[in-house]
Structures are given as C-alpha cells and as structure tokens.
PDB file of C-alpha atoms in Angstrom:
ATOM      1  CA  MET R  30      31.555 -28.011  14.521  1.00  0.00           C
ATOM      2  CA  THR R  31      35.131 -27.071  15.450  1.00  0.00           C
ATOM      3  CA  HIS R  32      36.442 -23.993  17.336  1.00  0.00           C
ATOM      4  CA  SER R  33      37.390 -22.301  14.357  1.00  0.00           C
ATOM      5  CA  ASP R  34      34.489 -23.325  12.456  1.00  0.00           C
ATOM      6  CA  THR R  35      32.327 -21.349  15.171  1.00  0.00           C
ATOM      7  CA  LEU R  36      30.399 -18.681  13.996  1.00  0.00           C
ATOM      8  CA  HIS R  37      31.117 -15.438  15.802  1.00  0.00           C
ATOM      9  CA  LEU R  38      29.179 -12.021  16.062  1.00  0.00           C
ATOM     10  CA  LYS R  39      32.099  -9.483  14.061  1.00  0.00           C
ATOM     11  CA  GLU R  40      29.862  -6.307  13.894  1.00  0.00           C
ATOM     12  CA  ILE R  41      26.929  -4.768  15.603  1.00  0.00           C
ATOM     13  CA  ARG R  42      25.713  -0.924  14.194  1.00  0.00           C
ATOM     14  CA  GLU R  43      22.719   0.681  13.831  1.00  0.00           C
ATOM     15  CA  SER R  44      20.905   1.063  10.546  1.00  0.00           C
ATOM     16  CA  PRO R  45      21.202   4.325   9.055  1.00  0.00           C
ATOM     17  CA  ARG R  46      17.949   3.893   7.404  1.00  0.00           C
ATOM     18  CA  ARG R  47      15.691   2.683   9.893  1.00  0.00           C
ATOM     19  CA  PRO R  48      16.227   3.301  13.708  1.00  0.00           C
ATOM     20  CA  GLY R  49      15.696   0.469  16.059  1.00  0.00           C
ATOM     21  CA  ARG R  50      17.183  -1.647  13.057  1.00  0.00           C
ATOM     22  CA  PHE R  51      20.866  -3.259  13.924  1.00  0.00           C
ATOM     23  CA  LEU R  52      22.970  -4.895  11.190  1.00  0.00           C
ATOM     24  CA  LEU R  53      24.824  -8.048  12.241  1.00  0.00           C
ATOM     25  CA  SER R  54      28.004  -8.868  10.455  1.00  0.00           C
ATOM     26  CA  LEU R  55      28.973 -12.858  10.983  1.00  0.00           C
ATOM     27  CA  SER R  56      32.215 -14.099  10.781  1.00  0.00           C
ATOM     28  CA  ASP R  57      31.311 -16.244   7.563  1.00  0.00           C
ATOM     29  CA  GLY R  58      30.621 -12.906   5.699  1.00  0.00           C
ATOM     30  CA  ARG R  59      26.937 -12.921   6.200  1.00  0.00           C
ATOM     31  CA  GLN R  60      24.983  -9.540   7.073  1.00  0.00           C
ATOM     32  CA  LEU R  61      21.701  -9.756   8.922  1.00  0.00           C
ATOM     33  CA  VAL R  62      19.382  -7.051  10.109  1.00  0.00           C
ATOM     34  CA  VAL R  63      17.275  -7.626  13.332  1.00  0.00           C
ATOM     35  CA  ALA R  64      15.178  -5.380  15.905  1.00  0.00           C
ATOM     36  CA  LEU R  65      16.956  -3.954  18.932  1.00  0.00           C
ATOM     37  CA  THR R  66      14.836  -6.566  21.369  1.00  0.00           C
ATOM     38  CA  VAL R  67      16.456  -9.616  19.468  1.00  0.00           C
ATOM     39  CA  LEU R  68      19.831  -8.955  20.278  1.00  0.00           C
ATOM     40  CA  ALA R  69      18.675  -8.866  23.685  1.00  0.00           C
ATOM     41  CA  ASP R  70      16.611 -12.075  23.158  1.00  0.00           C
ATOM     42  CA  THR R  71      19.528 -14.132  21.750  1.00  0.00           C
ATOM     43  CA  GLY R  72      21.881 -12.905  23.736  1.00  0.00           C
ATOM     44  CA  ALA R  73      23.772 -11.180  20.538  1.00  0.00           C
ATOM     45  CA  THR R  74      24.916  -8.207  22.551  1.00  0.00           C
ATOM     46  CA  ARG R  75      28.380  -7.315  21.552  1.00  0.00           C
ATOM     47  CA  PRO R  76      31.167  -8.410  18.914  1.00  0.00           C
ATOM     48  CA  GLY R  77      33.369 -11.453  19.245  1.00  0.00           C
ATOM     49  CA  ILE R  78      30.292 -13.625  20.753  1.00  0.00           C
ATOM     50  CA  ALA R  79      30.099 -17.123  19.573  1.00  0.00           C
ATOM     51  CA  LEU R  80      26.991 -17.869  18.192  1.00  0.00           C
ATOM     52  CA  SER R  81      25.167 -21.245  19.154  1.00  0.00           C
ATOM     53  CA  ASP R  82      23.420 -23.371  16.819  1.00  0.00           C
ATOM     54  CA  GLY R  83      19.814 -21.994  18.578  1.00  0.00           C
ATOM     55  CA  MET R  84      21.560 -18.134  18.405  1.00  0.00           C
ATOM     56  CA  LEU R  85      21.975 -18.440  15.243  1.00  0.00           C
ATOM     57  CA  SER R  86      18.576 -20.000  13.948  1.00  0.00           C
ATOM     58  CA  ARG R  87      16.633 -17.377  15.931  1.00  0.00           C
ATOM     59  CA  LEU R  88      19.006 -14.526  14.066  1.00  0.00           C
ATOM     60  CA  LEU R  89      18.018 -15.836  10.853  1.00  0.00           C
ATOM     61  CA  HIS R  90      14.567 -16.269  11.420  1.00  0.00           C
ATOM     62  CA  GLU R  91      14.313 -12.800  12.721  1.00  0.00           C
ATOM     63  CA  HIS R  92      16.401 -11.311   9.903  1.00  0.00           C
ATOM     64  CA  VAL R  93      13.326 -12.522   7.187  1.00  0.00           C
ATOM     65  CA  ILE R  94      10.715 -11.273   9.399  1.00  0.00           C
ATOM     66  CA  THR R  95      12.421  -8.386   9.904  1.00  0.00           C
ATOM     67  CA  ASP R  96      12.986  -7.683   6.135  1.00  0.00           C
ATOM     68  CA  LEU R  97       9.209  -8.487   5.208  1.00  0.00           C
ATOM     69  CA  ALA R  98       7.653  -6.310   8.056  1.00  0.00           C
ATOM     70  CA  ASP R  99      10.029  -3.544   6.694  1.00  0.00           C
ATOM     71  CA  ARG R 100       8.900  -3.997   3.129  1.00  0.00           C
ATOM     72  CA  ALA R 101       5.095  -4.271   4.494  1.00  0.00           C
ATOM     73  CA  LEU R 102       6.271  -0.614   6.246  1.00  0.00           C
ATOM     74  CA  ASP R 103       7.362   1.072   3.302  1.00  0.00           C
ATOM     75  CA  ALA R 104       4.355  -0.145   0.982  1.00  0.00           C
ATOM     76  CA  LEU R 105       2.141   1.599   3.883  1.00  0.00           C
ATOM     77  CA  ALA R 106       4.174   4.407   3.631  1.00  0.00           C
ATOM     78  CA  ARG R 107       3.188   5.519   0.115  1.00  0.00           C
ATOM     79  CA  GLY R 108      -0.599   4.635   1.033  1.00  0.00           C
ATOM     80  CA  ARG R 109      -3.449   2.597   2.243  1.00  0.00           C
ATOM     81  CA  ARG R 110      -2.636  -1.324   1.841  1.00  0.00           C
ATOM     82  CA  THR R 111      -5.029  -3.890   3.172  1.00  0.00           C
ATOM     83  CA  ARG R 112      -3.334  -6.969   4.862  1.00  0.00           C
ATOM     84  CA  ARG R 113      -4.298  -9.152   1.553  1.00  0.00           C
ATOM     85  CA  GLU R 114      -2.495  -6.374  -0.563  1.00  0.00           C
ATOM     86  CA  LEU R 115       0.541  -6.381   1.069  1.00  0.00           C
ATOM     87  CA  GLU R 116       0.160 -10.394   1.416  1.00  0.00           C
ATOM     88  CA  LEU R 117       0.284 -10.345  -2.274  1.00  0.00           C
ATOM     89  CA  ARG R 118       3.418  -7.789  -2.619  1.00  0.00           C
ATOM     90  CA  LEU R 119       5.282 -10.256  -0.106  1.00  0.00           C
ATOM     91  CA  ARG R 120       4.807 -13.179  -1.977  1.00  0.00           C
ATOM     92  CA  LYS R 121       7.504 -12.225  -4.255  1.00  0.00           C
ATOM     93  CA  ARG R 122      10.174 -12.330  -2.130  1.00  0.00           C
ATOM     94  CA  GLU R 123      11.705 -15.673  -1.475  1.00  0.00           C
ATOM     95  CA  ALA R 124       9.725 -16.635   1.814  1.00  0.00           C
ATOM     96  CA  THR R 125       7.092 -18.786   3.232  1.00  0.00           C
ATOM     97  CA  ALA R 126       3.773 -18.131   3.960  1.00  0.00           C
ATOM     98  CA  ALA R 127       3.993 -18.787   7.696  1.00  0.00           C
ATOM     99  CA  GLN R 128       6.898 -16.195   7.597  1.00  0.00           C
ATOM    100  CA  ILE R 129       4.590 -13.669   5.673  1.00  0.00           C
ATOM    101  CA  ALA R 130       1.878 -14.136   8.518  1.00  0.00           C
ATOM    102  CA  GLU R 131       4.049 -13.754  11.083  1.00  0.00           C
ATOM    103  CA  ALA R 132       5.527 -10.706  10.110  1.00  0.00           C
ATOM    104  CA  LEU R 133       1.745  -9.225   9.227  1.00  0.00           C
ATOM    105  CA  ASP R 134       0.611 -10.389  12.577  1.00  0.00           C
ATOM    106  CA  ARG R 135       3.200  -8.072  14.042  1.00  0.00           C
ATOM    107  CA  LEU R 136       2.294  -5.009  12.274  1.00  0.00           C
ATOM    108  CA  GLU R 137      -1.404  -5.818  13.195  1.00  0.00           C
ATOM    109  CA  GLN R 138      -0.047  -6.457  16.961  1.00  0.00           C
ATOM    110  CA  ALA R 139       1.226  -3.223  16.610  1.00  0.00           C
ATOM    111  CA  GLY R 140      -1.294  -0.909  15.603  1.00  0.00           C
ATOM    112  CA  ILE R 141       0.410  -0.302  12.062  1.00  0.00           C
ATOM    113  CA  LEU R 142      -1.491  -2.729   9.775  1.00  0.00           C
ATOM    114  CA  SER R 143      -5.826  -2.530  10.063  1.00  0.00           C
ATOM    115  CA  ASP R 144      -8.150  -3.524   8.047  1.00  0.00           C
ATOM    116  CA  ASP R 145     -10.779  -2.343   9.675  1.00  0.00           C
ATOM    117  CA  LEU R 146      -9.190   1.775   9.470  1.00  0.00           C
ATOM    118  CA  VAL R 147      -8.330   1.174   5.607  1.00  0.00           C
ATOM    119  CA  ALA R 148     -11.894   0.169   5.108  1.00  0.00           C
ATOM    120  CA  GLN R 149     -13.755   3.218   7.042  1.00  0.00           C
ATOM    121  CA  ALA R 150     -11.115   5.776   5.261  1.00  0.00           C
ATOM    122  CA  GLU R 151     -11.299   4.258   2.071  1.00  0.00           C
ATOM    123  CA  ALA R 152     -15.473   3.727   2.091  1.00  0.00           C
ATOM    124  CA  ALA R 153     -15.490   7.550   3.642  1.00  0.00           C
ATOM    125  CA  SER R 154     -13.254   9.024   0.974  1.00  0.00           C
ATOM    126  CA  ARG R 155     -14.916   7.001  -2.252  1.00  0.00           C
ATOM    127  CA  LEU R 156     -18.381   8.018  -1.186  1.00  0.00           C
ATOM    128  CA  ARG R 157     -16.906  11.804  -1.120  1.00  0.00           C
ATOM    129  CA  ARG R 158     -15.991  11.157  -4.672  1.00  0.00           C
ATOM    130  CA  GLY R 159     -19.349  10.090  -5.810  1.00  0.00           C
ATOM    131  CA  GLU R 160     -19.121   5.904  -6.012  1.00  0.00           C
ATOM    132  CA  ALA R 161     -21.853   4.347  -5.183  1.00  0.00           C
ATOM    133  CA  PRO R 162     -22.321   1.895  -1.757  1.00  0.00           C
ATOM    134  CA  ALA R 163     -22.434  -0.912  -4.001  1.00  0.00           C
ATOM    135  CA  ARG R 164     -19.299  -0.198  -5.405  1.00  0.00           C
ATOM    136  CA  VAL R 165     -17.669   0.789  -2.471  1.00  0.00           C
ATOM    137  CA  ARG R 166     -18.339  -2.236  -1.043  1.00  0.00           C
ATOM    138  CA  GLN R 167     -17.234  -4.225  -4.518  1.00  0.00           C
ATOM    139  CA  GLN R 168     -13.812  -2.670  -4.197  1.00  0.00           C
ATOM    140  CA  LEU R 169     -13.212  -3.317  -0.838  1.00  0.00           C
ATOM    141  CA  ARG R 170     -14.149  -6.674  -1.355  1.00  0.00           C
ATOM    142  CA  ARG R 171     -11.230  -6.983  -4.045  1.00  0.00           C
ATOM    143  CA  LYS R 172      -8.922  -5.555  -1.720  1.00  0.00           C
ATOM    144  CA  GLY R 173      -9.415  -8.481   0.484  1.00  0.00           C
ATOM    145  CA  VAL R 174     -11.274  -7.039   3.558  1.00  0.00           C
ATOM    146  CA  ALA R 175     -13.523  -9.334   5.083  1.00  0.00           C
ATOM    147  CA  GLY R 176     -17.468  -8.966   4.497  1.00  0.00           C
ATOM    148  CA  SER R 177     -18.649  -8.163   7.682  1.00  0.00           C
ATOM    149  CA  ILE R 178     -15.869  -5.173   7.883  1.00  0.00           C
ATOM    150  CA  VAL R 179     -16.872  -3.847   4.328  1.00  0.00           C
ATOM    151  CA  SER R 180     -20.366  -3.637   5.913  1.00  0.00           C
ATOM    152  CA  ASP R 181     -20.028  -1.823   8.778  1.00  0.00           C
ATOM    153  CA  ALA R 182     -17.312   0.522   7.449  1.00  0.00           C
ATOM    154  CA  VAL R 183     -19.739   1.644   4.125  1.00  0.00           C
ATOM    155  CA  ALA R 184     -22.692   2.092   6.961  1.00  0.00           C
ATOM    156  CA  GLU R 185     -20.415   4.209   9.397  1.00  0.00           C
ATOM    157  CA  ALA R 186     -19.566   6.192   6.077  1.00  0.00           C
ATOM    158  CA  ILE R 187     -23.131   6.839   4.282  1.00  0.00           C
ATOM    159  CA  LYS R 188     -24.070   7.566   8.531  1.00  0.00           C
ATOM    160  CA  ASP R 189     -21.594  10.158   9.657  1.00  0.00           C
ATOM    161  CA  ASP R 190     -21.707  11.801   5.922  1.00  0.00           C
ATOM    162  CA  GLY R 191     -25.321  11.767   5.550  1.00  0.00           C
ATOM    163  CA  PHE R 192     -25.116  10.195   2.407  1.00  0.00           C
ATOM    164  CA  ASP R 193     -27.747  10.093  -0.445  1.00  0.00           C
ATOM    165  CA  GLU R 194     -27.621   7.999  -3.125  1.00  0.00           C
ATOM    166  CA  VAL R 195     -29.708   9.857  -5.227  1.00  0.00           C
ATOM    167  CA  ALA R 196     -28.209  13.263  -4.422  1.00  0.00           C
ATOM    168  CA  ALA R 197     -24.781  12.016  -5.235  1.00  0.00           C
ATOM    169  CA  CYS R 198     -25.601  10.192  -8.303  1.00  0.00           C
ATOM    170  CA  ARG R 199     -27.086  13.500  -9.617  1.00  0.00           C
ATOM    171  CA  ALA R 200     -24.017  15.260  -8.594  1.00  0.00           C
ATOM    172  CA  VAL R 201     -21.878  13.219 -10.369  1.00  0.00           C
ATOM    173  CA  ALA R 202     -24.341  13.054 -13.537  1.00  0.00           C
ATOM    174  CA  GLU R 203     -23.889  16.461 -14.053  1.00  0.00           C
ATOM    175  CA  LYS R 204     -20.465  16.767 -13.768  1.00  0.00           C
ATOM    176  CA  ARG R 205     -20.117  14.525 -16.462  1.00  0.00           C
ATOM    177  CA  GLY R 206     -23.491  15.754 -18.268  1.00  0.00           C
ATOM    178  CA  ARG R 207     -21.449  18.737 -19.160  1.00  0.00           C
ATOM    179  CA  THR R 208     -18.857  16.809 -20.885  1.00  0.00           C
ATOM    180  CA  LEU R 209     -21.685  15.475 -23.075  1.00  0.00           C
ATOM    181  CA  ARG R 210     -23.511  18.951 -23.865  1.00  0.00           C
ATOM    182  CA  THR R 211     -22.176  18.394 -27.927  1.00  0.00           C
ATOM    183  CA  ASP R 212     -22.811  14.851 -28.221  1.00  0.00           C
ATOM    184  CA  GLU R 213     -26.145  13.281 -29.831  1.00  0.00           C
ATOM    185  CA  PRO R 214     -28.408  13.319 -27.226  1.00  0.00           C
ATOM    186  CA  ALA R 215     -29.210   9.432 -27.674  1.00  0.00           C
ATOM    187  CA  ALA R 216     -25.493   8.998 -27.609  1.00  0.00           C
ATOM    188  CA  ALA R 217     -24.817  11.379 -24.369  1.00  0.00           C
ATOM    189  CA  GLN R 218     -27.879   9.445 -22.804  1.00  0.00           C
ATOM    190  CA  ARG R 219     -25.926   5.762 -23.385  1.00  0.00           C
ATOM    191  CA  LYS R 220     -23.015   7.427 -21.952  1.00  0.00           C
ATOM    192  CA  LEU R 221     -24.287   8.927 -19.208  1.00  0.00           C
ATOM    193  CA  LEU R 222     -26.020   5.763 -18.279  1.00  0.00           C
ATOM    194  CA  GLY R 223     -23.635   3.752 -18.540  1.00  0.00           C
ATOM    195  CA  PHE R 224     -20.828   6.298 -16.579  1.00  0.00           C
ATOM    196  CA  LEU R 225     -23.581   5.860 -13.441  1.00  0.00           C
ATOM    197  CA  LEU R 226     -23.773   2.285 -13.725  1.00  0.00           C
ATOM    198  CA  ARG R 227     -20.162   1.751 -13.611  1.00  0.00           C
ATOM    199  CA  ARG R 228     -19.897   3.705 -10.701  1.00  0.00           C
ATOM    200  CA  GLY R 229     -22.162   1.372  -8.961  1.00  0.00           C
ATOM    201  CA  TYR R 230     -25.718   2.996  -9.083  1.00  0.00           C
ATOM    202  CA  SER R 231     -28.503   1.203  -9.495  1.00  0.00           C
ATOM    203  CA  GLY R 232     -30.522   1.010 -12.992  1.00  0.00           C
ATOM    204  CA  GLY R 233     -33.543   2.851 -11.327  1.00  0.00           C
ATOM    205  CA  ILE R 234     -31.460   5.712  -9.973  1.00  0.00           C
ATOM    206  CA  ALA R 235     -29.418   5.950 -12.890  1.00  0.00           C
ATOM    207  CA  ARG R 236     -31.999   5.996 -15.458  1.00  0.00           C
ATOM    208  CA  GLN R 237     -34.175   8.477 -13.165  1.00  0.00           C
ATOM    209  CA  VAL R 238     -31.011  10.898 -12.656  1.00  0.00           C
ATOM    210  CA  VAL R 239     -30.080  10.184 -16.313  1.00  0.00           C
ATOM    211  CA  ARG R 240     -34.000  11.627 -17.257  1.00  0.00           C
ATOM    212  CA  GLU R 241     -33.232  14.585 -14.896  1.00  0.00           C
ATOM    213  CA  VAL R 242     -29.560  15.651 -16.051  1.00  0.00           C
ATOM    214  CA  LEU R 243     -30.540  15.747 -19.847  1.00  0.00           C
ATOM    215  CA  GLY R 244     -34.346  15.644 -20.070  1.00  0.00           C
ATOM    216  CA  THR R 245     -34.747  11.833 -21.350  1.00  0.00           C
ATOM    217  CA  PRO R 246     -38.556  11.134 -22.159  1.00  0.00           C
ATOM    218  CA  ARG R 247     -39.924   8.638 -19.191  1.00  0.00           C
ATOM    219  CA  ASP R 248     -41.001   6.513 -21.958  1.00  0.00           C
ATOM    220  CA  GLU R 249     -37.482   5.949 -23.670  1.00  0.00           C
TER     221      GLU R 249
END
C-alpha cells in the first residue's frame, strides 16, 4: 500500500443514539461503529491517524460484533429473550455463527443476557397465568433453554408460589367454563377438557376438574 493509499481515521464522534458507542469515518468513506474501549485498544484515538492493516482488521471485526450486540440489546429492551431466540434473530444479519456467538457471549459476561433469569421469570409468570408445569417446561425448551435450567426454574417457581396444580386447573376451568354455559353439556365438556389439556394439565386432573366445574357424571 502506497502512502496515498494508506487509510486514515477521518473523524471520530460519539453516537447520538447510543452512549458509549463511537462513529468512525475512514478516509475511504466507510463508517464504523465501535465501543470506546476499542479506540484505546487499537490506538485509533484521534482524527488523521494512519490505520495499519492490524488496526483496520480489529476495527472492522469490532464493528460487526458491536452491531450484533446492539441489535440483541434492542430485542432485549422489548422483552425477555433467550440466547437461542437472539441467535435466530441475528442469523438474519450478514454475520458468521462465530461472530454471533461472540456478541452474545459478551452480553452474557456483562450479565445482560441470562437464560437462567429468563426461565425463572417465565416460569413464575406462566404458572400465575394458569399454565400447568408440563406446558411451562415445554415452552421454555422451545425457547432453547437447557433442560437442567428449565427444571430448576419451574421447581423454584412452584415452591415460591406454593403452586397447587389441581387448584390452578380448577381456577382456569371455572373462568373458561363461564363462557361455555350456553353450550350443550356434552359440547361444553369436550371444549373445556380440550382447553385444559392444551394448557398442559394431565388427562386425569383435567377430567376431574371438568366433572367438578360442569358436573360431568363420573362414568362418562
């Protein structure tokens, strides 16, 4: 590379949208976004400085990782997300699996991303909404949470809330049953049973509660 071809750092300014992020303008027109620590680590600390191949390579890499991490942060700001959910979102970007993993690793190391915390919050919330533990476990596994984390989170939520599966099923059934009073008894029973099964309650518990709420004879 000749002197005239040497890349220079043309401008540095803090991002107006993201504190701690800096916008770098290169002499070839490229725009990069990196964290403050990267500027110090690479030595790219002032306009006009020449960028070596090593500096440029590091800045380009950090630009990609920073963009991925920021997009993950935006998703987390809108609601709870597991690592797997964020990974699937970031796959839509032009990035490698290794780059996505690095970005998410940084969020985990910073305590911003945690499947344990997501599982704990989801388990407690779903149980309070009347879902059975079996369904809660299923939904958390679908979100990509490891089995051991799922088991611990659901067990902790059951213990903390004093969750009683039969009582929870009955409460859900009574609420749902009020909307079925005008249906034929047999149809109402089928609908309520199906509803409870979809909520994750076992057939035995669901049938018991249907009998209690709608008066289904035991021998039916």
